[in-house]
Amino acid sequence: MDEESPSSRKSNEIEHKVYARVGLLGNPSDVYYGRTISFSLANFWATVKLQPSHHLIITPHPTHDLVQFSGLDHLVNRLQSEGYYGGVRLLMSICKVFYNYCNENNIELSRENFTLSYDTNIPRQTGLSGSSAIVCAALNCLLDFYKVRHLVKVEIRPDLILSAEKELGIIAGLQDRVAQVYGGLVYMDFNKDHMEKLGHGVYTPMDTSLLPPLQLIYAENPSDSGKVHSTVQKRWLDGDEFIVSSMAEVADLALQGQTAILEKDYSKLADLMNRNFDLRRSMFGDDALGSLNIEMVEVARRVGAASKFTGSGGAVVVFCPDGPPQVKLLEDACKEAGFVIQPVKVVPSYLNEDDLKTLPG
Ligand SMILES: Nc1ncnc2c1ncn2[C@@H]1O[C@H](COP(=O)(O)OP(=O)(O)O)[C@@H](O)[C@H]1O
Ligand SMILES: O=C(O)[C@H]1O[C@H](OP(=O)(O)O)[C@H](O)[C@@H](O)[C@@H]1O
Ligand SMILES: [Mg+2]
């Protein structure tokens, strides 16, 4: 039972909002010591709320963690469309990772307890990083509740978020978590030497106003990033030459993309985006990517736009080099195909003063 009065509970409540993210170039090479350019997307977000309480409670979400059904058919339909898991396991896992990290680094935590709850409007498992948005928002709540934000370096936080998902067997990389910890547009280099020496990549924030207008297409089409990645990851670990060299080329697209964006060379950006998807397709194969996901990319290409996945599948980021008339054509094509389309809104960097103090320099 919560022993505190509702009013004091309200005043002690901590809430954090973390946005979805778009992998603009280079993904999924972040999983393989590569490079990416990603940004946080204002269109969708997850929130996590922390209230002090007597016991430590993880509150299931009324719809994302459904455990009551109208009958067997409802239960089976639900499992078929959304799978077995919601966000509860993510919240539990970040609590464990946070606790262990603090113990190992002699960061003392007071013995107070809390209740965590979450909500999200990020379309589920669409490669918009709905999973790490929940984990990142929870980590932010824990950092503030235990007043240890200044003791846990910004650069290390994406690793903690990733560990929480790895703990659950989800195969994922760092780009989502970096974009979600930093906010804004970030160029990321996950070079093996840095990763081994520093324990994290090198992250360079970029000016979001350098980006041209972009569009987002998605479909209600849950796809599990872990499942999508498993075969390619195994082949990469086995040293499969085709995968190793293609992944290096994907990483190189982000390097070229950094220059293209800085120089506002948008026709180059369009070429790089298209090449990024073509390489993903040749590595993962059409079965793993799914016909609906491929169709989203192709709808955009049929109107002459550049397109690629934002993550491992479910949503696509599109650049229309010919401007508004081409966007209109794309909107019509998406409507006909039954896909949702929205203009991309980019979130500016959201590091606060305490966060910035933990960065070098
Ligand atoms: N919208 C959501 N609500 C609740 N849990 C979610 C949601 N999206 C993802 N998850 C949880 O995260 C896990 C991994 O999701 P993932 O395949 O990484 O999707 P995403 O592309 O959204 O990050 C899921 O199995 C589920 O436990
Ligand atoms: O395949 C990708 O591009 C990304 O897949 C995962 O993201 P998700 O939003 O869950 O699809 C993974 O976590 C990223 O690191 C990959 O780049
Ligand atoms: Mg994810």
CSV table of C-alpha atoms and ligand atoms in Angstrom, one decimal, residues 21 90 125-133 165 170-173 176-177 180 223-226 312, ligand 3:
chain,number,residue,atom,x,y,z
A,21,ARG,CA,13.6,8.1,-33.3
A,90,LEU,CA,11.3,-3.2,-20.1
A,125,GLN,CA,7.2,-2.3,-33.0
A,126,THR,CA,7.4,-0.3,-36.1
A,127,GLY,CA,11.1,0.4,-36.1
A,128,LEU,CA,10.5,3.8,-34.4
A,129,SER,CA,12.2,2.6,-31.2
A,130,GLY,CA,9.1,2.4,-29.1
A,131,SER,CA,11.0,-0.1,-26.8
A,132,SER,CA,13.9,2.1,-26.0
A,133,ALA,CA,11.7,5.2,-25.6
A,165,GLU,CA,16.9,-4.8,-23.7
A,170,ILE,CA,16.2,-8.3,-27.8
A,171,ILE,CA,18.9,-7.9,-30.4
A,172,ALA,CA,19.4,-4.1,-30.8
A,173,GLY,CA,22.0,-1.5,-31.3
A,176,ASP,CA,18.1,4.5,-30.9
A,177,ARG,CA,19.3,5.0,-27.4
A,180,GLN,CA,16.8,9.3,-27.3
A,223,SER,CA,7.8,-6.6,-36.4
A,224,ASP,CA,10.2,-7.8,-33.8
A,225,SER,CA,13.7,-6.2,-34.2
A,226,GLY,CA,15.2,-9.2,-32.5
A,312,SER,CA,14.2,-2.6,-38.5
B,3,MG,MG,13.4,-1.4,-30.4
